[in-house]
Coordinates of C-alpha atoms and ligand atoms in Angstrom, one line a residue:
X6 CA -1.8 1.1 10.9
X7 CA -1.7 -2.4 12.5
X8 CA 1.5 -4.1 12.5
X9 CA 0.1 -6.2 9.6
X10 CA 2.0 -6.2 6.5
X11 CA 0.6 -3.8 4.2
X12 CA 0.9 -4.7 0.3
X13 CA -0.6 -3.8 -2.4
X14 CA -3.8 -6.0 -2.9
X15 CA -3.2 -9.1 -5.2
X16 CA -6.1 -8.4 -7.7
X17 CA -7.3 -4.5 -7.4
X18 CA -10.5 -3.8 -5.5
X19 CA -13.9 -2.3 -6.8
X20 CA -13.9 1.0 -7.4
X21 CA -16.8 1.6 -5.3
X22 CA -14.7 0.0 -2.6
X23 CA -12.0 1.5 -2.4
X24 CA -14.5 5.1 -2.5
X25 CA -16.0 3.6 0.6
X26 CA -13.2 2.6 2.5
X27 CA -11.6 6.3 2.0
X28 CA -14.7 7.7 2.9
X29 CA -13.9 6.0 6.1
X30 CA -11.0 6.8 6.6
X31 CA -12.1 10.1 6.6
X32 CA -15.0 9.6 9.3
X33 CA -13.0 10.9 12.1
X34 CA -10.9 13.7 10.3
X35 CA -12.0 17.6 12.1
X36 CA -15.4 19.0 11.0
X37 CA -14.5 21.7 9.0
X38 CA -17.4 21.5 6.8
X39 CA -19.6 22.7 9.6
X40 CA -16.9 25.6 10.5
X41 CA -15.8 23.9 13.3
X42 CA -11.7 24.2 12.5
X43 CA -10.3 27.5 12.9
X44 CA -7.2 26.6 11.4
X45 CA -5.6 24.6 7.9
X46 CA -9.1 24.9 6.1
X47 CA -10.7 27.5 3.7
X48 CA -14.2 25.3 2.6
X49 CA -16.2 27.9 0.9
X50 CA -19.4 25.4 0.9
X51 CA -19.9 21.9 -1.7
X52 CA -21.3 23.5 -4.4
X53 CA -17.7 25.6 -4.9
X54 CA -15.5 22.7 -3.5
X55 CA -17.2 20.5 -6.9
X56 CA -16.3 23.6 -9.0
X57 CA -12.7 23.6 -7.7
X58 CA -12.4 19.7 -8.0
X59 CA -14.2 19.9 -11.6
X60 CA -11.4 22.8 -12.9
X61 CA -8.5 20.6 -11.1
X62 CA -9.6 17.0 -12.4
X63 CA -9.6 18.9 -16.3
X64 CA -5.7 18.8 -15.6
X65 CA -4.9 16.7 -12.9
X66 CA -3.0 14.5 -15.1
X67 CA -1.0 17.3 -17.3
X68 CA 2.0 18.6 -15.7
X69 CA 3.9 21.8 -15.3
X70 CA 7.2 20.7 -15.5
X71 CA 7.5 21.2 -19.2
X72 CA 5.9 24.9 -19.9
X73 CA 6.4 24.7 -24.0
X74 CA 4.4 21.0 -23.5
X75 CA 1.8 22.2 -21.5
X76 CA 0.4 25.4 -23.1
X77 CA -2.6 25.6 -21.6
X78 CA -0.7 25.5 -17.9
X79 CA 1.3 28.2 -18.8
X80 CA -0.9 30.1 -19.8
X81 CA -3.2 29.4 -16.3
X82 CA 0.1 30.2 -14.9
X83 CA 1.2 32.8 -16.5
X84 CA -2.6 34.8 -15.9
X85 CA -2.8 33.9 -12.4
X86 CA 1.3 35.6 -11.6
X87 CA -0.4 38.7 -13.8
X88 CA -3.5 38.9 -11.7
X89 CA -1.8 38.6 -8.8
X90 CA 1.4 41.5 -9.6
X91 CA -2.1 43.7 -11.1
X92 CA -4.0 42.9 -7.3
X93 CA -0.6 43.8 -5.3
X94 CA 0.1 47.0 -7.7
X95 CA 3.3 45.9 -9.0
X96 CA 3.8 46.7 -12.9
X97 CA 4.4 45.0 -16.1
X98 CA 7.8 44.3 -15.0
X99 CA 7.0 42.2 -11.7
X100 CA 7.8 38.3 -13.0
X101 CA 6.8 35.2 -10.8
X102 CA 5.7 31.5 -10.6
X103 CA 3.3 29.8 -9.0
X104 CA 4.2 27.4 -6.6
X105 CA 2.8 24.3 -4.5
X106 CA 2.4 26.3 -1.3
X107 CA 3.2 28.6 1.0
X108 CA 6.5 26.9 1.8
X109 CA 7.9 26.6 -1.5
X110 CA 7.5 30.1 -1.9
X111 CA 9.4 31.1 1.3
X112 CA 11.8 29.0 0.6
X113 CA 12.5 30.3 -3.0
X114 CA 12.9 33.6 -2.1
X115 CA 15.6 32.3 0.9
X116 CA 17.1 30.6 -2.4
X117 CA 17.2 33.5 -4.6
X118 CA 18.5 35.9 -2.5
X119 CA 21.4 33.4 -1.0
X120 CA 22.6 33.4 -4.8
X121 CA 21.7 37.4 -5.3
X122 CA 24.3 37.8 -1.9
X123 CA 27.1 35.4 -3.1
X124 CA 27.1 37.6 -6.2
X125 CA 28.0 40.2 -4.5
X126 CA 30.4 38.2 -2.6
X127 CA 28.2 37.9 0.4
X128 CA 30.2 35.0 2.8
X129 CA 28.2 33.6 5.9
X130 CA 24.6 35.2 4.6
X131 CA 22.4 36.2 7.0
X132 CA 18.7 37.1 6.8
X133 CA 16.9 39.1 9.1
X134 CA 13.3 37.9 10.0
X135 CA 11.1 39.2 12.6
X136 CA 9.7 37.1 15.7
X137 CA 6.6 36.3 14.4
X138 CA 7.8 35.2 11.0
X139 CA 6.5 31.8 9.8
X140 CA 8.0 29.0 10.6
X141 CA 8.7 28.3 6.8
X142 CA 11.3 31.0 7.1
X143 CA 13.1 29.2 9.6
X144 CA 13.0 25.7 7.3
X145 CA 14.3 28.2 4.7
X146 CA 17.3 29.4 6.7
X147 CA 18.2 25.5 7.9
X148 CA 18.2 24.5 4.1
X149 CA 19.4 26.7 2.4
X150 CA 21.9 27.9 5.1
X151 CA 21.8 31.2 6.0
X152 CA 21.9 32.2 9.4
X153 CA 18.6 33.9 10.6
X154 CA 18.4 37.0 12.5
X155 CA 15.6 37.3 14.6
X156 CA 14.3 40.5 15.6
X157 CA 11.9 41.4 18.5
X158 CA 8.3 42.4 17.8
X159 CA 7.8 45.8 19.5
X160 CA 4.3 46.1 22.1
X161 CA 1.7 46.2 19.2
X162 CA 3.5 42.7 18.2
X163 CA 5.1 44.3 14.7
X164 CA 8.7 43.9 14.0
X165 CA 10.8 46.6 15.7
X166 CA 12.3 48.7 13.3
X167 CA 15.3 50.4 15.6
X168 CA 16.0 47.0 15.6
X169 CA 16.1 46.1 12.3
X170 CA 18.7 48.3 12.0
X171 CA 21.0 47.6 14.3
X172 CA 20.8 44.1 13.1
X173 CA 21.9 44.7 9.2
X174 CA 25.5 43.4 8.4
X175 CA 27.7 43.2 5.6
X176 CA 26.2 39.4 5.4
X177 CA 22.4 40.5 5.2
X178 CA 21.2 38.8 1.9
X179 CA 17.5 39.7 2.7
X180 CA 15.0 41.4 5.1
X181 CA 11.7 40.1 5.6
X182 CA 8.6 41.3 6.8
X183 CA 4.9 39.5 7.1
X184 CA 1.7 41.0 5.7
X185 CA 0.3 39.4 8.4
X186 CA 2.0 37.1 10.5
X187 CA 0.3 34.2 11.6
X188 CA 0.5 34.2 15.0
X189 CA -0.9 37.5 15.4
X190 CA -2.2 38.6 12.3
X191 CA -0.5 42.2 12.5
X192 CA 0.9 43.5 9.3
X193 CA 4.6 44.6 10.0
X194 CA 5.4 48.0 9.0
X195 CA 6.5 47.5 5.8
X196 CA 7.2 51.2 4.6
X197 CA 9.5 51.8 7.1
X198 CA 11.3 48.2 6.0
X199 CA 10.8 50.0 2.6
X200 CA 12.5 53.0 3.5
X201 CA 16.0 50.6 5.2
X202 CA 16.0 48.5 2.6
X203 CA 15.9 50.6 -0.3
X204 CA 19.0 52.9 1.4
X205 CA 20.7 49.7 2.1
X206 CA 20.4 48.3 -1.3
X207 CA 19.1 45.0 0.8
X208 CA 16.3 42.8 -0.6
X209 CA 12.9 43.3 1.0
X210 CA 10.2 40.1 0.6
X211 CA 6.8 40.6 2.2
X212 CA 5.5 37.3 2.9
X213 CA 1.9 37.9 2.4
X214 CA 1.2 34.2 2.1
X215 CA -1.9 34.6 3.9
X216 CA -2.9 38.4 3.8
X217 CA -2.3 38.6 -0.2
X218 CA -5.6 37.9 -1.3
X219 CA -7.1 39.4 1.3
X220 CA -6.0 42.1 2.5
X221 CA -6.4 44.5 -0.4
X222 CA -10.0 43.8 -0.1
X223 CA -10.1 44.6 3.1
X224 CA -8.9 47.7 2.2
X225 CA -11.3 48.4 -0.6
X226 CA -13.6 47.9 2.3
X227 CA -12.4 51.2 3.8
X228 CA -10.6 49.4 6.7
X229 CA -7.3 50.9 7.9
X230 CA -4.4 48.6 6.0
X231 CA -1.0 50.1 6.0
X232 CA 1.1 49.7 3.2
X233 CA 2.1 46.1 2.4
X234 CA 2.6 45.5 -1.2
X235 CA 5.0 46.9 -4.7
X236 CA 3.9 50.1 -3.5
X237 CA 6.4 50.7 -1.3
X238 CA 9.5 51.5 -2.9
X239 CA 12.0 48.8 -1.2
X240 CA 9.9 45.7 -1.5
X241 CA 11.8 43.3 -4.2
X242 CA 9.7 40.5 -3.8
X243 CA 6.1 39.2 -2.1
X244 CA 4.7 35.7 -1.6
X245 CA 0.8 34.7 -1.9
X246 CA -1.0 32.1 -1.5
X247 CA -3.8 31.1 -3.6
X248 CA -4.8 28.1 -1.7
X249 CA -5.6 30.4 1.0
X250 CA -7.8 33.3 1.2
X251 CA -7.8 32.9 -2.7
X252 CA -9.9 29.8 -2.0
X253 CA -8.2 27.8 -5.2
X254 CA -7.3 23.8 -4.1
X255 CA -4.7 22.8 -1.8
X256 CA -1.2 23.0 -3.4
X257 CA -0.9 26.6 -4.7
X258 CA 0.6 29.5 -4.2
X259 CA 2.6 32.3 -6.1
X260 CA 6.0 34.4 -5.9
X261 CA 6.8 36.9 -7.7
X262 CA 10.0 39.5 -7.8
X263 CA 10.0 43.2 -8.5
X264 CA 11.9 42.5 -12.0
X265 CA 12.8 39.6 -13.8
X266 CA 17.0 40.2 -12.8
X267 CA 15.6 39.2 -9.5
X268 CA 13.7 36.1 -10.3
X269 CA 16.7 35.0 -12.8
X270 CA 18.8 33.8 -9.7
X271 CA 15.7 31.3 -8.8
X272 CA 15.9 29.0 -12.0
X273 CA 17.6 25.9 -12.1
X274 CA 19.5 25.0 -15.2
X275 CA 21.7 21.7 -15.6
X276 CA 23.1 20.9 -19.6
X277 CA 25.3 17.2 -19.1
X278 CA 22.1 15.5 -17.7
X279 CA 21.7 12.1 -19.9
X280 CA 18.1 12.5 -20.0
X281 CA 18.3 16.3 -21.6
X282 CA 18.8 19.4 -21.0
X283 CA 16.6 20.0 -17.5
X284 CA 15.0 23.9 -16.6
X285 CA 12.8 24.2 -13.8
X286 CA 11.8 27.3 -12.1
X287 CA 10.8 26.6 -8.3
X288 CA 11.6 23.4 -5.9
X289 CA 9.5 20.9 -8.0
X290 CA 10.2 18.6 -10.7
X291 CA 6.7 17.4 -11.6
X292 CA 4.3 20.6 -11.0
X293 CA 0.5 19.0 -10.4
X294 CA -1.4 20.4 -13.6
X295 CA -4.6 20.6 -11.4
X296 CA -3.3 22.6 -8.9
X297 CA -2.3 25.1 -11.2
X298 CA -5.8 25.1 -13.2
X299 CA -7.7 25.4 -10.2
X300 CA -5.9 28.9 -8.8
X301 CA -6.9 30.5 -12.3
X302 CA -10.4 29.2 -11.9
X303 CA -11.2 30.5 -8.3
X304 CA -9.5 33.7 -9.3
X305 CA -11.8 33.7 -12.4
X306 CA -14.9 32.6 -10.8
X307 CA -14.6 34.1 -7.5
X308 CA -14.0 38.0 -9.2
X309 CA -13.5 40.8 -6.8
X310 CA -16.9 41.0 -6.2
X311 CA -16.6 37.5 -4.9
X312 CA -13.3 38.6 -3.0
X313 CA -15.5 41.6 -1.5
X314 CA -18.1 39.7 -0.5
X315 CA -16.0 37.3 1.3
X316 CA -13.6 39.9 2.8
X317 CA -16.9 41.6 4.3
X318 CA -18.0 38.2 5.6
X319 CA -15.0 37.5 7.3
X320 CA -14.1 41.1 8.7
X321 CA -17.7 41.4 9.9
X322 CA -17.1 38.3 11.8
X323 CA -13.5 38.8 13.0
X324 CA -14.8 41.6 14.4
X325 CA -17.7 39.7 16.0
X326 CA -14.7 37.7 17.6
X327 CA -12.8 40.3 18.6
X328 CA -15.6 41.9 20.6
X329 CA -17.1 38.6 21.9
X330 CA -13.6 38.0 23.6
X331 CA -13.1 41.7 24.7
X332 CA -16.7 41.6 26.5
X333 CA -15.0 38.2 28.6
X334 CA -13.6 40.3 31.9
X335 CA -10.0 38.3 31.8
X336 CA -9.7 37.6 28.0
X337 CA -7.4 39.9 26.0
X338 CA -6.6 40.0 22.4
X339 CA -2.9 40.1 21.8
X340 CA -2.0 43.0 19.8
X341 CA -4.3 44.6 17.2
X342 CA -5.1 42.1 14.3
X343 CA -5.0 43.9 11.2
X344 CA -7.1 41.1 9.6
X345 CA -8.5 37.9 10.5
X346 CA -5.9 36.0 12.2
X347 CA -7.1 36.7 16.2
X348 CA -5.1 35.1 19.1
X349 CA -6.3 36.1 22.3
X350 CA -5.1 34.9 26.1
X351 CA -5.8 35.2 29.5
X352 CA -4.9 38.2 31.8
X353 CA -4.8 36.6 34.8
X354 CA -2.4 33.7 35.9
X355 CA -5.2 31.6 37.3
X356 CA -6.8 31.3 34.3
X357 CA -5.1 29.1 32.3
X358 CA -5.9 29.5 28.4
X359 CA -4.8 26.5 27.5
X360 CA -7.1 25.1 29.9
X361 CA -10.5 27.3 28.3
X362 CA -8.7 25.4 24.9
X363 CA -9.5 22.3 26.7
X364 CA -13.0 22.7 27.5
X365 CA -13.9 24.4 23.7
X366 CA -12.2 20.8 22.6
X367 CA -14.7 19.2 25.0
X368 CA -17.2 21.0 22.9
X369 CA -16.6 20.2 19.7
X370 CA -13.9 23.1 18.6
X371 CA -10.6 22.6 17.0
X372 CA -8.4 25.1 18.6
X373 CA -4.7 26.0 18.3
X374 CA -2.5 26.9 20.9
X375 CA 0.3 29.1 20.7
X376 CA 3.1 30.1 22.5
X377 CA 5.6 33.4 23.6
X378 CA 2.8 34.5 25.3
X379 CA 0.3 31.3 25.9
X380 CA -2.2 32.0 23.3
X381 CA -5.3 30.7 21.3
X382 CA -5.9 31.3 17.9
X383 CA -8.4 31.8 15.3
X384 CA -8.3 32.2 11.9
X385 CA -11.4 33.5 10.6
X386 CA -13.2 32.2 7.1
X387 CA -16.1 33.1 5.8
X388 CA -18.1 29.8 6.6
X389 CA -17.6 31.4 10.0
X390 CA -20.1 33.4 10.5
X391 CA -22.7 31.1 10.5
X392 CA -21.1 29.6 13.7
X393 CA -19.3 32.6 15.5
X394 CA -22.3 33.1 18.1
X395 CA -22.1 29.6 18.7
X396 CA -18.5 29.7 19.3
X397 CA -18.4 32.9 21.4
X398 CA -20.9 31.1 24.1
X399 CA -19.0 27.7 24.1
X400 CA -15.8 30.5 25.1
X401 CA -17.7 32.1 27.7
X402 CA -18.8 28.8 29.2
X403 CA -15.8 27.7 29.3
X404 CA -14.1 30.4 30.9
X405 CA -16.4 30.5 33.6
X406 CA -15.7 26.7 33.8
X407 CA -12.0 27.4 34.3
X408 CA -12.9 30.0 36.5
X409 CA -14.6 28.2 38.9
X410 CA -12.1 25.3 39.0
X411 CA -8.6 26.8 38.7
X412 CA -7.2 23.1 38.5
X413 CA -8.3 22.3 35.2
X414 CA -5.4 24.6 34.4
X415 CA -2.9 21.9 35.9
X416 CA -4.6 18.5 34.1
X417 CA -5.3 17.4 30.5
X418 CA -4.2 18.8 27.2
X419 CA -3.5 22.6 29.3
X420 CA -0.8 20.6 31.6
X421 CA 1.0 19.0 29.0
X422 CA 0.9 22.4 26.6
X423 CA 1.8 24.7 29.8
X424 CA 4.7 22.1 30.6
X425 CA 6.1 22.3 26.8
X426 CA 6.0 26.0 26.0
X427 CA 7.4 26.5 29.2
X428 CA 10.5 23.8 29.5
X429 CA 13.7 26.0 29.3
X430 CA 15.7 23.4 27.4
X431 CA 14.4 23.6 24.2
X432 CA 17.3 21.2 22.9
X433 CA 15.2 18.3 24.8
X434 CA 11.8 19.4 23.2
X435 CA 13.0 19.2 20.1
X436 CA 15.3 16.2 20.6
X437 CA 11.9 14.3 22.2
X438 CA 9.7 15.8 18.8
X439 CA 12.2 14.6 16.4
X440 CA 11.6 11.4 17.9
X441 CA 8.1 11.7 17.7
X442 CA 8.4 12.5 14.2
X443 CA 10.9 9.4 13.4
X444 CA 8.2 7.2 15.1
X445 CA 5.2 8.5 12.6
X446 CA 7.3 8.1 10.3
X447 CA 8.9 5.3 10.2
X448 CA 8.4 1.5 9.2
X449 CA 5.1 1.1 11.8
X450 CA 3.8 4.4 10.6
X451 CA 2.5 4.3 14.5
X452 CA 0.3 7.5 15.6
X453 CA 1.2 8.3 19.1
X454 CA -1.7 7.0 21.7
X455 CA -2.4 9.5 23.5
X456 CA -4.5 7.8 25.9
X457 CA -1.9 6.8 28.2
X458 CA -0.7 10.3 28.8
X459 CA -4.6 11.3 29.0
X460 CA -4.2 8.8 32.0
X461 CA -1.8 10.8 33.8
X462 CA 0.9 7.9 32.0
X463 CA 3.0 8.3 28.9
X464 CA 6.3 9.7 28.7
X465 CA 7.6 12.6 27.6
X466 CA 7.5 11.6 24.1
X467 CA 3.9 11.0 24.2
X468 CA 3.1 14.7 26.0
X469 CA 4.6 16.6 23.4
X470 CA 3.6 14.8 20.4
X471 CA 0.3 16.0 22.5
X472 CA 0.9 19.7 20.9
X473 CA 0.5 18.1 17.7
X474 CA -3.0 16.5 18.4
X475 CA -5.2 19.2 17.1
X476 CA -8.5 17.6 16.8
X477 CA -8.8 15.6 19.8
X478 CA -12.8 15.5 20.8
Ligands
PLP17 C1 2.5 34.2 6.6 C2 2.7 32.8 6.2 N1 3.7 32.4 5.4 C3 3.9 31.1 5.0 C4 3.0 30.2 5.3 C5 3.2 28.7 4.8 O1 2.2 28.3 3.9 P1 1.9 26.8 3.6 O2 1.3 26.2 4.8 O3 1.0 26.9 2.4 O4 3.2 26.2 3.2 C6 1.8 30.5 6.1 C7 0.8 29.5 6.4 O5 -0.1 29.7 7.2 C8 1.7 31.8 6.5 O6 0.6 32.2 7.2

């Protein structure tokens, strides 16, 4: 952005132009053709991303909204909730929608089960989520206002049950648990959730938005899976995303309820609208027809064998990972992944992780940083494994880098990170991100320069918007 006015241009450009100006745009965006995010992007390769964009542009300019208009969307729709229900062993009863994401699932089911609760009479709804729940769940519980119950994770890093216990109320609308969670990629233990909340007559939603297309193939594989899915007796509802490990396009995912009683309190019905009588089943008005088309395609396409061979791709290099870190003497993986979502951090306090994120930046890796404890992550695609040797040197090197000059630790990116997950008054993070946010977002559209802080400069502002800058070379 420059603080140039920015109109539309008087007489429209070439089309070839504007192609090449995008194309641009795009020069510095993270390499994740070349496997070089761990993180945001599931590229299967260009021959399959021109399949995906071919199913998508069929539809991109139909629309979901109306389902009687649209037949051919509902039907994709309709296929895609039925393959999904058939892959999670549900039955013929479990109903759903797809949805644009991960997100909008969460946040329907927050939605639906607020409304199930103030059937009952529910006042004050609460929902009980553990620790490692996704951070949708917490966007959930700030819109739709229930209060959210967080629960510890126990030493393997999965929801404590004892605890889950003690924390149902009158006001509990919901429990949840994650099939994985993101930050550690440990299924919680759903069965026992089962076994509460089917005594309790409380709602149970697994939110398998990134485990649901994977993780039955991984246990077709023979690995050892505990029970996630409409097996268990308790669980009412699961979310899965298809624009994750079900390698549709971006803007796709699916919910889907035990029974159709359940899904009833998500729909959205208003009669004394001037423009008609309005129905809409998730958060969207206008649902992109393309989106929808390409999650029935990959499903389609890709098969189970597909879904096999990927799943063995990815689980032989997660586990590749796993024992490339174990084999660094002061690298530890947190908990036991029960998938491909690895975060792994330091064991000694001179070693600063953040710092070996640092140096793997330096070397061409886009790396996350967690928090609660100071971690790394990975999340492991398929394209992976033509780079996971590479990327278990460039850690070794740079743990012996960090090793040999402990202050690294204290400058850079592994400063600013240490300083922000480690600030007691969370109030003033989030008062100085919100600020952050207002600035990207407002009239300049200004990106934070980091360069200053880089410097050793820049307030406080500019050091956590640093937490944000994922693909800094
Ligand atoms: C377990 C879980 N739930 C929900 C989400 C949110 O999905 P999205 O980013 O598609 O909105 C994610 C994303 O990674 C996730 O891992």
């Amino acid at each position: 952005m420059t603080d140039k006015k920015t109109s539309i241009p008087e007489k429209g450009r070439s089309k070839e132009d504007v192609l090449e100006a995008m194309k641009k745009f795009g020069e510095n965006d993270p390499d994740y053709k070349n496997g070089k995010t761990w993180s945001l992007v599931y590229y299967l390769g260009e021959e399959y991303a021109n399949f995906l964009n071919e199913a998508s542009q069929m539809f991109a300019s139909s629309n979901g909204l109306n389902p009687m208009a649209f037949q051919s969307l509902k039907r994709f729709e309709s296929e895609v909730v039925r393959m999904t229900a058939d892959l999670l062993h549900g039955d013929s009863d479990v109903s759903g929608i797809m949805t644009s994401g991960g997100t909008e699932s969460c946040l329907l089911a927050v939605k639906t089960y607020r409304d199930m609760g103030q059937k009952k009479g529910i006042k004050n709804p609460e929902m009980i989520l553990p620790e490692s729940a996704h951070v949708a769940w917490e966007k959930g519980a700030e819109y739709f206002n229930v209060k959210a119950i967080h629960v510890p994770l126990d030493k393997e890093y999965r929801m404590d049950v004892a605890k889950v216990r003690k924390a149902v109320s009158r006001r509990t609308i919901m429990i949840l648990g994650s099939a994985p969670g993101y930050p550690h990629g440990v299924v919680d233990p759903i069965e026992q959730l089962g076994a509460i909340a089917h005594k309790k007559n409380i709602p149970l939603h697994v939110d398998a938005c990134v485990g649901g297309y994977l993780l039955p193939f991984v246990e077709r594989l023979g690995y050892p899976v505990p029970k996630f899915d409409f097996r268990i007796k308790g669980v009412t509802s699961m979310s899965a995303d298809t624009h994750k490990y079900g390698y549709s396009a971006k803007g796709a995912s699916t919910i889907l309820y035990r029974s159709i009683d359940i899904l009833a309190h998500q729909m959205f019905v208003f009669t004394e609208w001037p423009g008609g009588i309005f129905a809409s089943p998730g958060l969207l008005g206008t649902r992109p027809g393309g989106n929808i088309a390409a999650a029935w395609a990959a499903m389609q396409a890709m098969g189970e064998s597909g879904y096999l061979e990927n799943a063995k791709k990815i689980m032989d290099t997660t586990r590749q990972l796993i024992q490339g870190i174990e084999a660094i003497e002061g690298l530890e993986v947190v908990g036991k992944p029960d998938m491909s979502l690895v975060a792994y951090k330091s064991s000694s306090k001179k070693i600063g992780i953040y710092a070996i994120g640092d140096q793997m930046e330096k070397k061409g890796w886009h790396i996350d940083r967690q928090q609660k404890p100071e971690c790394l992550h990975a999340m492991v695609t398929p394209l992976h494994q033509q780079v996971i040797a590479q990327y278990l040197e460039d850690l070794k090197k740079s743990f012996e880098q960090v090793k040999a000059n402990p202050k690294l630790s204290l400058e850079g990116g592994a400063a600013t990170y240490g300083m922000v997950s480690k600030v007691p008054f969370r109030g003033m993070v989030k008062k100085n991100v919100l600020k952050m946010m207002l600035e990207m977002y407002g009239p300049s559209g200004k990106v934070a320069d980091f360069s200053e802080s880089d410097k050793g400069g820049g307030g406080f502002v500019d050091k956590i918007a640093r937490l944000f800058l994922r693909f800094k070379n």
